[in-house]
Each structure stands twice: as C-alpha cells, then as structure tokens.
Amino acid sequence: MSVAEELLTPGEVARMFRVDPKTVRKWGQLGRLTSVRTPGGHHRYRENEVRALLDHGRTTVNNPS
Amino acid sequence: MSVAEELLTPGEVARMFRVDPKTVRKWGQLGRLTSVRTPGGHHRYRENEVRALLDHGRTTVNNPS
DNA sequence: CTTCAATAGGGTAATTGGGGGA
DNA sequence: AGTGTCCCAATTACCCTATTGA
C-alpha cells in the first residue's frame, strides 16, 4: 500500500544517527539513502529506510551472567 | 514504539569509561554494548546502555570510597 | 508580502575503523 | 584475558555564504 510515506529532513536523520546533517547528505550522494529532492534542491529521506538502517546495525545481544 | 534514543559516539563512551575508543569498539564486538552503525561504518552506542553499564559497576554494597 | 530557521555547497581538521603487536 | 599504541585509509565534524522552506 503506497500511503504517503513519511519524509524526514536532513536534520531529523542526523539527529537519529547522531551525525551531522552534511554527513546525511553524503549518504544520499553515495546511494546509501534514497533521497527525495524538493523543487528547490533540498533533500528528504524516507523514514522507513532510516529506521531499517538503524535496526540493521543493532546488536540486540543479551549478556548472560 | 521507537522514540528517538540518545546515541553516543565512541569518543564519548571512551571518555566516560576512561578508556580508548578502540576498547569501546571491542566491547561492541563482544556484544556487551548495543552498537548502532552508521552507513559509513562508524559506531554509535546507546546512552542508556552505557549508563546501565556504569551503574552496573557500582555493585558496592556499602563502600562509596 | 516579510521574517526566521534550516539546508546546500566546498574545503579543511578531527575522529573513527581495522590490523598487528606490546 | 583485557587494554594501549603504532601504522594506514575512510568517514565524519565544523568553518563560511547564498538559497530554500514554512
């Protein structure tokens, strides 16, 4: 179902990854993030992709005593 | 329900534990820290995890000094 | 229409990742 | 077993100004 997907601003993505907005833009240029361009040239990123990326690197390992 | 979690850079964690960033990365490899990876390959660590680990080392029953 | 915050763009410094060895 | 330091290359952070977005 293609409902309107939530688009995130560079600042939002940068806050989620704890990086600089400039770094987020480079990820889009490198093809690691799908960047949606506004008519003015600003970038928007898909929330689903960002969340998938965050979950991908997550090592949910329980530490047994 | 994923609210924006606070992520810390390796340098931040290293400063809190008074160790080298390299050591922090090893903790992530050993599964003792939840490591979130940026698309660029850098690691980010959960502030809650770090705090829990810091508190965990405070198993002092009654000996603050 | 105006105002203000955020963003794009390039360039340079600092940090980080990885292996190997002490 | 665990940590600190060496090398390298890659990634990221902060400086600036002009433009876009709401």
Short mmCIF file of C-alpha atoms (C1' of nucleotides) in Angstrom, two decimals, chain B residues 14 18-26 29, chain C residues 16-22, chain D residues 2-8:
data_model
loop_
_atom_site.label_atom_id
_atom_site.label_comp_id
_atom_site.label_asym_id
_atom_site.label_seq_id
_atom_site.Cartn_x
_atom_site.Cartn_y
_atom_site.Cartn_z
CA ALA B 14 35.55 6.19 25.87
CA ARG B 18 38.32 6.48 30.76
CA VAL B 19 39.42 4.04 28.08
CA ASP B 20 40.44 4.21 24.44
CA PRO B 21 37.82 4.33 21.69
CA LYS B 22 39.36 1.14 20.36
CA THR B 23 38.47 -0.61 23.57
CA VAL B 24 34.90 0.62 23.30
CA ARG B 25 34.64 -0.87 19.84
CA LYS B 26 35.82 -4.22 21.17
CA GLN B 29 32.17 -6.73 19.08
"C1'" DT C 16 37.00 6.60 13.62
"C1'" DG C 17 37.71 1.85 11.76
"C1'" DG C 18 40.92 -2.12 11.02
"C1'" DG C 19 45.02 -4.99 11.71
"C1'" DG C 20 49.14 -6.15 14.27
"C1'" DG C 21 51.92 -6.26 18.25
"C1'" DA C 22 53.39 -4.84 23.13
"C1'" DG D 2 41.99 -7.33 28.60
"C1'" DT D 3 43.87 -2.79 27.31
"C1'" DG D 4 47.00 0.89 24.89
"C1'" DT D 5 49.62 2.27 20.96
"C1'" DC D 6 51.60 2.14 16.13
"C1'" DC D 7 50.53 2.42 11.11
"C1'" DC D 8 47.07 3.34 7.30
#
